[in-house]
Amino acid sequence: MSTTSTPPPVLSPIVDEPVPQPVRWGDAELERLAAMVKQPSLFYYNGPQTNALLTDFRKHYPFKNLFPCSSGTASLHIAVGALRLRPGEEVIVSPITDMGSVIGVLYQQGVPVFADLDPRTYNMDPGSIRRVITPKTRAIMAIHLAGNPCDMTAILAIAKEHNLAVIEDCAQSWGSRHQGTPVGLMGDFGCYSFNDFKHIACGDGGIVGTNSERYGAGLSKWGDKCYDRAGGTRDPEELAPNYRMSEPQSAVCVAQLGKLDDIVARRNRAGSLLTSLLQDLPGVLPPVTREGNYHSYWFYFMRIDPAVLKCTRAEFVAELRAQGVAANAGYIPMPVYRYKVFQNHNFFGGAWPVRDCGLTTMDYRQVSCPVAAAILEDGITMPLNQAMSDRYIEKVGRAIRTVAERLAK
Ligand SMILES: *Cc1c(COP(=O)(O)O)cnc(C)c1O
């Protein structure tokens, strides 16, 4: 990254107020927790808080089978486990995501295969997905980045054609909809995170759902040591981790779900407004939401063209910050396949059993997704939340416009 030349001090920045911060917890959470401490047990199975979570979650996401769990990472691992992924089988993933998307695949001895991205939505490009399909491909993980839905029409068509399962990683996309359908309901599994940073949160938690006849029966066992809670027997047929949710987490999640629609509507309004304010601005490429899709803006992710702006990204971000915009250069530091753990195939104490046993020839040092790499090189992220008024967003838009128009002259 180039060194930042500090822009001249701005006496009255256009964004003349700190980033608005929402109040995230309050009476609704307290009421739930107060009722909870009177319970004799805090165990999830048949727990009143967890049962309420299941009921309320279904109002937003009508899944037949659900398992509330300890994190978004756990929800994805449970999906991969319930799929009965076999060692060496491949799951197609995005190179711009959280490690949580790939952790479960690797623990099940599967092989994450990286597809490249659409340059404007930052989601997997269907053409690239097709190019990385092999006889070992078992599933596509559709990761709806930043709240922007993937092209599920194309992904489901590819999956059908090649008989692949689809796992939707909805950790960043609470409330997002693809052609009217909430994300998570279109694939075989929908996976969600309640970690502290997501739209709604309980500190750490997650939930996974499926409407599939084939995978539904195994879902809950897959996050609970393969114990059969309903039958009460203890003779596990398979190896499965303990990823259970607990009552304190569920209590907070129920209260949070009550706020979901409002949070999502406000974020969509703020994000859409900012995108509209950045149209036709030289050198600035706001994110694109495909026609008919609904973006819930977990954060705001735009790109720039440094050639048009005649400056580096670092310089542009410094100018934005001088105008009071909470802009950050980039998102994750590099595509996931470039992380040390992948470059060294250091998945299990320095070894990678599936490769050592000849079940895969994958070499992550050879992987290249040029669009993903470019997005991370010229991308700029900004916080976006439900406390941001139109007036605040208008200031942010005006600041970006002022800086870009001056530089692009
Ligand atoms: C946050 C996140 C996860 C993991 O969720 P945790 O609850 O932190 O384990 C997975 N995928 C994506 C895209 C995420 O943003």
GROMACS .gro file of C-alpha atoms and ligand atoms in nm:
model
  424
    1MET     CA    1   0.000   0.000   0.000
    2SER     CA    2   0.133   0.346  -0.084
    3THR     CA    3   0.211   0.593   0.192
    4THR     CA    4  -0.062   0.840   0.269
    5SER     CA    5   0.007   1.204   0.199
    6THR     CA    6  -0.191   1.387   0.464
    7PRO     CA    7  -0.445   1.620   0.307
    8PRO     CA    8  -0.459   1.981   0.425
    9PRO     CA    9  -0.664   2.018   0.745
   10VAL     CA   10  -1.030   2.088   0.681
   11LEU     CA   11  -1.163   2.353   0.918
   12SER     CA   12  -1.529   2.258   0.885
   13PRO     CA   13  -1.567   1.904   0.750
   14ILE     CA   14  -1.883   1.835   0.552
   15VAL     CA   15  -1.974   1.547   0.785
   16ASP     CA   16  -1.961   1.753   1.104
   17GLU     CA   17  -2.086   1.487   1.348
   18PRO     CA   18  -1.960   1.149   1.473
   19VAL     CA   19  -2.089   0.825   1.323
   20PRO     CA   20  -2.438   0.772   1.474
   21GLN     CA   21  -2.444   0.465   1.700
   22PRO     CA   22  -2.767   0.270   1.754
   23VAL     CA   23  -2.882   0.160   2.099
   24ARG     CA   24  -2.883  -0.214   2.053
   25TRP     CA   25  -3.015  -0.361   2.379
   26GLY     CA   26  -3.279  -0.242   2.622
   27ASP     CA   27  -3.604  -0.331   2.790
   28ALA     CA   28  -3.699  -0.608   2.549
   29GLU     CA   29  -3.377  -0.798   2.625
   30LEU     CA   30  -3.402  -0.728   2.999
   31GLU     CA   31  -3.759  -0.860   3.017
   32ARG     CA   32  -3.660  -1.183   2.846
   33LEU     CA   33  -3.352  -1.229   3.067
   34ALA     CA   34  -3.550  -1.152   3.383
   35ALA     CA   35  -3.802  -1.423   3.295
   36MET     CA   36  -3.519  -1.660   3.209
   37VAL     CA   37  -3.341  -1.643   3.545
   38LYS     CA   38  -3.657  -1.780   3.711
   39GLN     CA   39  -3.631  -2.098   3.501
   40PRO     CA   40  -3.497  -2.414   3.663
   41SER     CA   41  -3.276  -2.488   3.362
   42LEU     CA   42  -3.083  -2.296   3.099
   43PHE     CA   43  -3.052  -2.592   2.863
   44TYR     CA   44  -3.164  -2.529   2.507
   45TYR     CA   45  -3.369  -2.843   2.444
   46ASN     CA   46  -3.733  -2.761   2.528
   47GLY     CA   47  -3.608  -2.440   2.690
   48PRO     CA   48  -3.875  -2.167   2.686
   49GLN     CA   49  -3.637  -1.906   2.541
   50THR     CA   50  -3.509  -2.135   2.270
   51ASN     CA   51  -3.862  -2.250   2.185
   52ALA     CA   52  -3.966  -1.884   2.155
   53LEU     CA   53  -3.665  -1.825   1.931
   54LEU     CA   54  -3.772  -2.109   1.703
   55THR     CA   55  -4.129  -1.977   1.684
   56ASP     CA   56  -4.026  -1.618   1.614
   57PHE     CA   57  -3.750  -1.707   1.371
   58ARG     CA   58  -4.003  -1.906   1.165
   59LYS     CA   59  -4.215  -1.590   1.128
   60HIS     CA   60  -3.927  -1.443   0.925
   61TYR     CA   61  -3.783  -1.765   0.785
   62PRO     CA   62  -4.037  -2.050   0.763
   63PHE     CA   63  -3.803  -2.351   0.793
   64LYS     CA   64  -3.936  -2.697   0.884
   65ASN     CA   65  -3.611  -2.797   1.054
   66LEU     CA   66  -3.404  -2.558   1.261
   67PHE     CA   67  -3.108  -2.582   1.494
   68PRO     CA   68  -3.009  -2.279   1.702
   69CYS     CA   69  -2.636  -2.291   1.765
   70SER     CA   70  -2.334  -2.120   1.911
   71SER     CA   71  -2.217  -1.916   1.610
   72GLY     CA   72  -2.255  -1.853   1.238
   73THR     CA   73  -1.945  -2.067   1.188
   74ALA     CA   74  -2.121  -2.347   1.375
   75SER     CA   75  -2.435  -2.307   1.162
   76LEU     CA   76  -2.226  -2.355   0.847
   77HIS     CA   77  -2.034  -2.650   0.994
   78ILE     CA   78  -2.364  -2.813   1.091
   79ALA     CA   79  -2.491  -2.768   0.732
   80VAL     CA   80  -2.177  -2.925   0.587
   81GLY     CA   81  -2.198  -3.210   0.838
   82ALA     CA   82  -2.567  -3.272   0.777
   83LEU     CA   83  -2.483  -3.287   0.406
   84ARG     CA   84  -2.256  -3.584   0.492
   85LEU     CA   85  -1.976  -3.430   0.290
   86ARG     CA   86  -1.718  -3.698   0.223
   87PRO     CA   87  -1.340  -3.646   0.251
   88GLY     CA   88  -1.205  -3.479  -0.062
   89GLU     CA   89  -1.542  -3.350  -0.183
   90GLU     CA   90  -1.544  -2.989  -0.292
   91VAL     CA   91  -1.752  -2.692  -0.187
   92ILE     CA   92  -1.743  -2.380  -0.403
   93VAL     CA   93  -1.698  -2.063  -0.197
   94SER     CA   94  -1.622  -1.693  -0.234
   95PRO     CA   95  -1.270  -1.558  -0.175
   96ILE     CA   96  -1.413  -1.250   0.000
   97THR     CA   97  -1.576  -1.381   0.316
   98ASP     CA   98  -1.524  -1.463   0.681
   99MET     CA   99  -1.317  -1.768   0.777
  100GLY     CA  100  -1.640  -1.903   0.924
  101SER     CA  101  -1.757  -1.991   0.573
  102VAL     CA  102  -1.473  -2.239   0.517
  103ILE     CA  103  -1.389  -2.367   0.866
  104GLY     CA  104  -1.663  -2.634   0.868
  105VAL     CA  105  -1.576  -2.751   0.517
  106LEU     CA  106  -1.214  -2.805   0.620
  107TYR     CA  107  -1.303  -2.976   0.949
  108GLN     CA  108  -1.519  -3.223   0.755
  109GLN     CA  109  -1.216  -3.295   0.534
  110GLY     CA  110  -1.381  -3.119   0.243
  111VAL     CA  111  -1.201  -2.889   0.001
  112PRO     CA  112  -1.303  -2.524  -0.037
  113VAL     CA  113  -1.278  -2.423  -0.403
  114PHE     CA  114  -1.273  -2.052  -0.474
  115ALA     CA  115  -1.483  -1.897  -0.753
  116ASP     CA  116  -1.425  -1.542  -0.869
  117LEU     CA  117  -1.667  -1.255  -0.816
  118ASP     CA  118  -1.890  -1.013  -0.999
  119PRO     CA  119  -1.703  -0.680  -1.000
  120ARG     CA  120  -2.007  -0.475  -0.894
  121THR     CA  121  -2.203  -0.698  -0.651
  122TYR     CA  122  -1.892  -0.865  -0.498
  123ASN     CA  123  -2.082  -1.194  -0.498
  124MET     CA  124  -1.982  -1.512  -0.683
  125ASP     CA  125  -2.003  -1.486  -1.059
  126PRO     CA  126  -2.209  -1.776  -1.204
  127GLY     CA  127  -1.967  -1.811  -1.497
  128SER     CA  128  -1.677  -1.853  -1.258
  129ILE     CA  129  -1.874  -2.108  -1.052
  130ARG     CA  130  -1.926  -2.316  -1.368
  131ARG     CA  131  -1.554  -2.305  -1.448
  132VAL     CA  132  -1.448  -2.453  -1.112
  133ILE     CA  133  -1.698  -2.741  -1.106
  134THR     CA  134  -1.532  -3.085  -1.110
  135PRO     CA  135  -1.661  -3.442  -1.059
  136LYS     CA  136  -1.581  -3.393  -0.688
  137THR     CA  137  -1.796  -3.082  -0.646
  138ARG     CA  138  -2.067  -3.149  -0.392
  139ALA     CA  139  -2.204  -2.808  -0.299
  140ILE     CA  140  -2.208  -2.436  -0.370
  141MET     CA  141  -2.193  -2.202  -0.073
  142ALA     CA  142  -2.374  -1.882  -0.172
  143ILE     CA  143  -2.229  -1.609   0.048
  144HIS     CA  144  -2.448  -1.298   0.036
  145LEU     CA  145  -2.180  -1.036   0.100
  146ALA     CA  146  -2.252  -0.720   0.298
  147GLY     CA  147  -2.627  -0.778   0.270
  148ASN     CA  148  -2.645  -0.798  -0.109
  149PRO     CA  149  -2.815  -1.118  -0.233
  150CYS     CA  150  -2.626  -1.350  -0.468
  151ASP     CA  151  -2.770  -1.431  -0.809
  152MET     CA  152  -2.967  -1.725  -0.670
  153THR     CA  153  -3.156  -1.784  -0.995
  154ALA     CA  154  -2.830  -1.867  -1.171
  155ILE     CA  155  -2.679  -2.052  -0.873
  156LEU     CA  156  -2.986  -2.275  -0.829
  157ALA     CA  157  -2.989  -2.351  -1.203
  158ILE     CA  158  -2.621  -2.455  -1.193
  159ALA     CA  159  -2.683  -2.664  -0.881
  160LYS     CA  160  -2.976  -2.843  -1.043
  161GLU     CA  161  -2.783  -2.908  -1.362
  162HIS     CA  162  -2.488  -3.060  -1.174
  163ASN     CA  163  -2.684  -3.215  -0.884
  164LEU     CA  164  -2.515  -2.998  -0.622
  165ALA     CA  165  -2.640  -2.890  -0.282
  166VAL     CA  166  -2.664  -2.518  -0.203
  167ILE     CA  167  -2.572  -2.375   0.136
  168GLU     CA  168  -2.660  -2.009   0.186
  169ASP     CA  169  -2.429  -1.813   0.417
  170CYS     CA  170  -2.664  -1.538   0.537
  171ALA     CA  171  -2.441  -1.415   0.822
  172GLN     CA  172  -2.415  -1.067   0.664
  173SER     CA  173  -2.757  -1.059   0.505
  174TRP     CA  174  -3.031  -1.064   0.768
  175GLY     CA  175  -3.349  -0.941   0.598
  176SER     CA  176  -3.207  -0.945   0.244
  177ARG     CA  177  -3.435  -1.080  -0.025
  178HIS     CA  178  -3.371  -1.229  -0.367
  179GLN     CA  179  -3.662  -1.161  -0.602
  180GLY     CA  180  -3.886  -1.131  -0.297
  181THR     CA  181  -3.768  -1.445  -0.114
  182PRO     CA  182  -3.568  -1.400   0.208
  183VAL     CA  183  -3.213  -1.528   0.167
  184GLY     CA  184  -3.153  -1.870   0.321
  185LEU     CA  185  -3.481  -2.019   0.201
  186MET     CA  186  -3.375  -2.090  -0.157
  187GLY     CA  187  -3.089  -2.335  -0.109
  188ASP     CA  188  -3.080  -2.660   0.088
  189PHE     CA  189  -2.957  -2.484   0.402
  190GLY     CA  190  -2.982  -2.128   0.534
  191CYS     CA  191  -2.714  -2.030   0.788
  192TYR     CA  192  -2.726  -1.717   1.006
  193SER     CA  193  -2.504  -1.550   1.265
  194PHE     CA  194  -2.597  -1.359   1.581
  195ASN     CA  195  -2.239  -1.249   1.652
  196ASP     CA  196  -2.196  -0.909   1.809
  197PHE     CA  197  -2.132  -0.726   1.482
  198LYS     CA  198  -2.426  -0.856   1.275
  199HIS     CA  199  -2.759  -0.676   1.217
  200ILE     CA  200  -2.905  -0.854   1.521
  201ALA     CA  201  -2.692  -1.016   1.786
  202CYS     CA  202  -2.669  -1.198   2.119
  203GLY     CA  203  -2.290  -1.169   2.161
  204ASP     CA  204  -2.231  -1.499   1.985
  205GLY     CA  205  -2.485  -1.732   1.831
  206GLY     CA  206  -2.622  -1.870   1.509
  207ILE     CA  207  -2.905  -2.068   1.357
  208VAL     CA  208  -2.929  -2.311   1.067
  209GLY     CA  209  -3.242  -2.418   0.884
  210THR     CA  210  -3.342  -2.656   0.611
  211ASN     CA  211  -3.666  -2.746   0.435
  212SER     CA  212  -3.502  -3.042   0.265
  213GLU     CA  213  -3.655  -3.384   0.333
  214ARG     CA  214  -3.317  -3.539   0.272
  215TYR     CA  215  -3.116  -3.337   0.523
  216GLY     CA  216  -3.383  -3.229   0.771
  217ALA     CA  217  -3.381  -3.532   1.001
  218GLY     CA  218  -3.008  -3.513   1.071
  219LEU     CA  219  -2.989  -3.140   1.126
  220SER     CA  220  -3.037  -3.110   1.503
  221LYS     CA  221  -2.827  -3.415   1.579
  222TRP     CA  222  -2.549  -3.258   1.381
  223GLY     CA  223  -2.502  -2.976   1.628
  224ASP     CA  224  -2.562  -3.182   1.941
  225LYS     CA  225  -2.308  -3.469   1.953
  226CYS     CA  226  -2.538  -3.676   1.735
  227TYR     CA  227  -2.755  -3.738   2.041
  228ASP     CA  228  -3.120  -3.807   1.980
  229ARG     CA  229  -3.282  -3.565   2.227
  230ALA     CA  230  -3.639  -3.650   2.127
  231GLY     CA  231  -3.586  -4.025   2.159
  232GLY     CA  232  -3.361  -3.984   2.462
  233THR     CA  233  -3.120  -4.252   2.343
  234ARG     CA  234  -2.744  -4.217   2.346
  235ASP     CA  235  -2.591  -4.427   2.072
  236PRO     CA  236  -2.447  -4.179   1.821
  237GLU     CA  237  -2.430  -4.306   1.465
  238GLU     CA  238  -2.186  -4.038   1.355
  239LEU     CA  239  -1.924  -3.799   1.489
  240ALA     CA  240  -2.078  -3.457   1.552
  241PRO     CA  241  -1.968  -3.158   1.760
  242ASN     CA  242  -2.154  -2.978   2.039
  243TYR     CA  243  -2.262  -2.645   1.889
  244ARG     CA  244  -2.571  -2.589   2.105
  245MET     CA  245  -2.728  -2.253   2.173
  246SER     CA  246  -2.810  -2.183   2.538
  247GLU     CA  247  -3.106  -2.010   2.698
  248PRO     CA  248  -2.934  -1.675   2.777
  249GLN     CA  249  -2.836  -1.639   2.411
  250SER     CA  250  -3.183  -1.743   2.293
  251ALA     CA  251  -3.349  -1.492   2.527
  252VAL     CA  252  -3.151  -1.206   2.374
  253CYS     CA  253  -3.210  -1.338   2.020
  254VAL     CA  254  -3.588  -1.339   2.067
  255ALA     CA  255  -3.582  -0.974   2.173
  256GLN     CA  256  -3.351  -0.892   1.882
  257LEU     CA  257  -3.575  -1.065   1.626
  258GLY     CA  258  -3.852  -0.827   1.730
  259LYS     CA  259  -3.639  -0.542   1.601
  260LEU     CA  260  -3.522  -0.707   1.280
  261ASP     CA  261  -3.771  -0.562   1.033
  262ASP     CA  262  -3.716  -0.207   1.157
  263ILE     CA  263  -3.335  -0.241   1.155
  264VAL     CA  264  -3.336  -0.385   0.804
  265ALA     CA  265  -3.576  -0.122   0.666
  266ARG     CA  266  -3.363   0.160   0.807
  267ARG     CA  267  -3.039   0.010   0.674
  268ASN     CA  268  -3.189  -0.047   0.331
  269ARG     CA  269  -3.311   0.312   0.324
  270ALA     CA  270  -2.972   0.454   0.429
  271GLY     CA  271  -2.774   0.235   0.191
  272SER     CA  272  -3.005   0.294  -0.104
  273LEU     CA  273  -2.995   0.668  -0.041
  274LEU     CA  274  -2.614   0.672  -0.035
  275THR     CA  275  -2.599   0.466  -0.354
  276SER     CA  276  -2.838   0.708  -0.526
  277LEU     CA  277  -2.624   1.003  -0.415
  278LEU     CA  278  -2.312   0.846  -0.568
  279GLN     CA  279  -2.453   0.777  -0.915
  280ASP     CA  280  -2.260   0.922  -1.210
  281LEU     CA  281  -1.973   1.036  -0.992
  282PRO     CA  282  -1.638   1.022  -1.173
  283GLY     CA  283  -1.406   0.753  -1.035
  284VAL     CA  284  -1.656   0.623  -0.778
  285LEU     CA  285  -1.835   0.291  -0.827
  286PRO     CA  286  -2.115   0.235  -0.576
  287PRO     CA  287  -2.227  -0.124  -0.514
  288VAL     CA  288  -2.488  -0.266  -0.752
  289THR     CA  289  -2.802  -0.440  -0.631
  290ARG     CA  290  -2.955  -0.649  -0.910
  291GLU     CA  291  -3.309  -0.562  -1.020
  292GLY     CA  292  -3.568  -0.715  -0.788
  293ASN     CA  293  -3.324  -0.779  -0.504
  294TYR     CA  294  -3.332  -0.619  -0.159
  295HIS     CA  295  -3.001  -0.521   0.005
  296SER     CA  296  -2.988  -0.499   0.386
  297TYR     CA  297  -2.649  -0.322   0.398
  298TRP     CA  298  -2.447  -0.481   0.675
  299PHE     CA  299  -2.183  -0.226   0.574
  300TYR     CA  300  -2.130  -0.007   0.270
  301PHE     CA  301  -1.876  -0.129   0.015
  302MET     CA  302  -1.788   0.081  -0.290
  303ARG     CA  303  -1.497   0.078  -0.531
  304ILE     CA  304  -1.295   0.358  -0.685
  305ASP     CA  305  -1.097   0.401  -1.004
  306PRO     CA  306  -0.768   0.556  -0.890
  307ALA     CA  307  -0.678   0.645  -1.252
  308VAL     CA  308  -0.985   0.869  -1.284
  309LEU     CA  309  -0.938   1.016  -0.936
  310LYS     CA  310  -0.564   1.071  -1.004
  311CYS     CA  311  -0.471   0.952  -0.655
  312THR     CA  312  -0.415   0.633  -0.461
  313ARG     CA  313  -0.689   0.470  -0.257
  314ALA     CA  314  -0.502   0.565   0.060
  315GLU     CA  315  -0.499   0.930  -0.047
  316PHE     CA  316  -0.868   0.924  -0.136
  317VAL     CA  317  -0.958   0.766   0.199
  318ALA     CA  318  -0.747   1.027   0.381
  319GLU     CA  319  -0.937   1.305   0.198
  320LEU     CA  320  -1.270   1.144   0.290
  321ARG     CA  321  -1.166   1.115   0.653
  322ALA     CA  322  -1.063   1.479   0.656
  323GLN     CA  323  -1.423   1.554   0.552
  324GLY     CA  324  -1.554   1.347   0.843
  325VAL     CA  325  -1.643   1.031   0.645
  326ALA     CA  326  -1.566   0.711   0.841
  327ALA     CA  327  -1.411   0.547   0.533
  328ASN     CA  328  -1.170   0.252   0.551
  329ALA     CA  329  -0.934   0.135   0.278
  330GLY     CA  330  -1.040  -0.218   0.183
  331TYR     CA  331  -1.226  -0.493   0.366
  332ILE     CA  332  -1.041  -0.815   0.448
  333PRO     CA  333  -0.669  -0.768   0.377
  334MET     CA  334  -0.646  -1.028   0.098
  335PRO     CA  335  -0.856  -1.300  -0.067
  336VAL     CA  336  -0.912  -1.586   0.181
  337TYR     CA  337  -0.704  -1.833  -0.025
  338ARG     CA  338  -0.403  -1.603   0.032
  339TYR     CA  339  -0.421  -1.642   0.411
  340LYS     CA  340  -0.121  -1.821   0.564
  341VAL     CA  341  -0.330  -2.119   0.670
  342PHE     CA  342  -0.424  -2.183   0.303
  343GLN     CA  343  -0.088  -2.095   0.149
  344ASN     CA  344   0.084  -2.343   0.384
  345HIS     CA  345  -0.200  -2.599   0.375
  346ASN     CA  346  -0.161  -2.586   0.749
  347PHE     CA  347  -0.504  -2.718   0.846
  348PHE     CA  348  -0.425  -2.992   1.097
  349GLY     CA  349  -0.097  -2.948   1.283
  350GLY     CA  350   0.097  -2.872   0.966
  351ALA     CA  351  -0.071  -3.152   0.769
  352TRP     CA  352  -0.369  -3.170   0.536
  353PRO     CA  353  -0.487  -3.532   0.551
  354VAL     CA  354  -0.704  -3.526   0.236
  355ARG     CA  355  -0.410  -3.405   0.031
  356ASP     CA  356  -0.162  -3.630   0.204
  357CYS     CA  357  -0.391  -3.927   0.127
  358GLY     CA  358  -0.431  -3.827  -0.239
  359LEU     CA  359  -0.800  -3.732  -0.215
  360THR     CA  360  -0.730  -3.385  -0.355
  361THR     CA  361  -0.457  -3.217  -0.556
  362MET     CA  362  -0.566  -2.868  -0.453
  363ASP     CA  363  -0.276  -2.626  -0.418
  364TYR     CA  364  -0.391  -2.291  -0.279
  365ARG     CA  365  -0.062  -2.129  -0.385
  366GLN     CA  366  -0.184  -2.168  -0.745
  367VAL     CA  367  -0.531  -2.019  -0.691
  368SER     CA  368  -0.603  -1.681  -0.846
  369CYS     CA  369  -0.928  -1.484  -0.846
  370PRO     CA  370  -0.831  -1.156  -1.014
  371VAL     CA  371  -1.166  -0.980  -0.973
  372ALA     CA  372  -1.176  -1.055  -0.599
  373ALA     CA  373  -0.817  -0.932  -0.565
  374ALA     CA  374  -0.902  -0.611  -0.754
  375ILE     CA  375  -1.210  -0.547  -0.537
  376LEU     CA  376  -0.994  -0.568  -0.226
  377GLU     CA  377  -0.733  -0.340  -0.380
  378ASP     CA  378  -0.960  -0.052  -0.479
  379GLY     CA  379  -1.256  -0.112  -0.244
  380ILE     CA  380  -1.356   0.127   0.032
  381THR     CA  381  -1.581   0.024   0.321
  382MET     CA  382  -1.790   0.249   0.539
  383PRO     CA  383  -2.002   0.173   0.843
  384LEU     CA  384  -2.375   0.175   0.785
  385ASN     CA  385  -2.640   0.129   1.052
  386GLN     CA  386  -2.999   0.188   1.151
  387ALA     CA  387  -2.921   0.503   1.349
  388MET     CA  388  -2.814   0.698   1.040
  389SER     CA  389  -3.069   0.961   0.940
  390ASP     CA  390  -3.123   1.078   0.582
  391ARG     CA  391  -2.956   1.403   0.684
  392TYR     CA  392  -2.643   1.220   0.798
  393ILE     CA  393  -2.629   1.009   0.481
  394GLU     CA  394  -2.677   1.322   0.268
  395LYS     CA  395  -2.371   1.475   0.435
  396VAL     CA  396  -2.168   1.159   0.365
  397GLY     CA  397  -2.282   1.164   0.002
  398ARG     CA  398  -2.200   1.533  -0.035
  399ALA     CA  399  -1.854   1.480   0.119
  400ILE     CA  400  -1.770   1.193  -0.118
  401ARG     CA  401  -1.899   1.390  -0.416
  402THR     CA  402  -1.702   1.702  -0.322
  403VAL     CA  403  -1.375   1.509  -0.280
  404ALA     CA  404  -1.420   1.298  -0.596
  405GLU     CA  405  -1.518   1.591  -0.819
  406ARG     CA  406  -1.221   1.798  -0.699
  407LEU     CA  407  -0.971   1.515  -0.753
  408ALA     CA  408  -1.109   1.403  -1.092
  409LYS     CA  409  -1.085   1.752  -1.245
  410LIG     C1  410  -1.973  -1.340   1.054
  410LIG     C2  411  -1.967  -1.434   0.941
  410LIG     C3  412  -1.958  -1.572   0.957
  410LIG     C4  413  -1.933  -1.638   1.088
  410LIG     O1  414  -2.019  -1.603   1.190
  410LIG     P1  415  -1.969  -1.617   1.342
  410LIG     O2  416  -2.097  -1.604   1.420
  410LIG     O3  417  -1.873  -1.506   1.368
  410LIG     O4  418  -1.907  -1.749   1.358
  410LIG     C5  419  -1.965  -1.654   0.845
  410LIG     N1  420  -1.978  -1.602   0.723
  410LIG     C6  421  -1.983  -1.469   0.702
  410LIG     C7  422  -1.998  -1.419   0.563
  410LIG     C8  423  -1.975  -1.380   0.810
  410LIG     O5  424  -1.977  -1.249   0.787
   0.00000   0.00000   0.00000
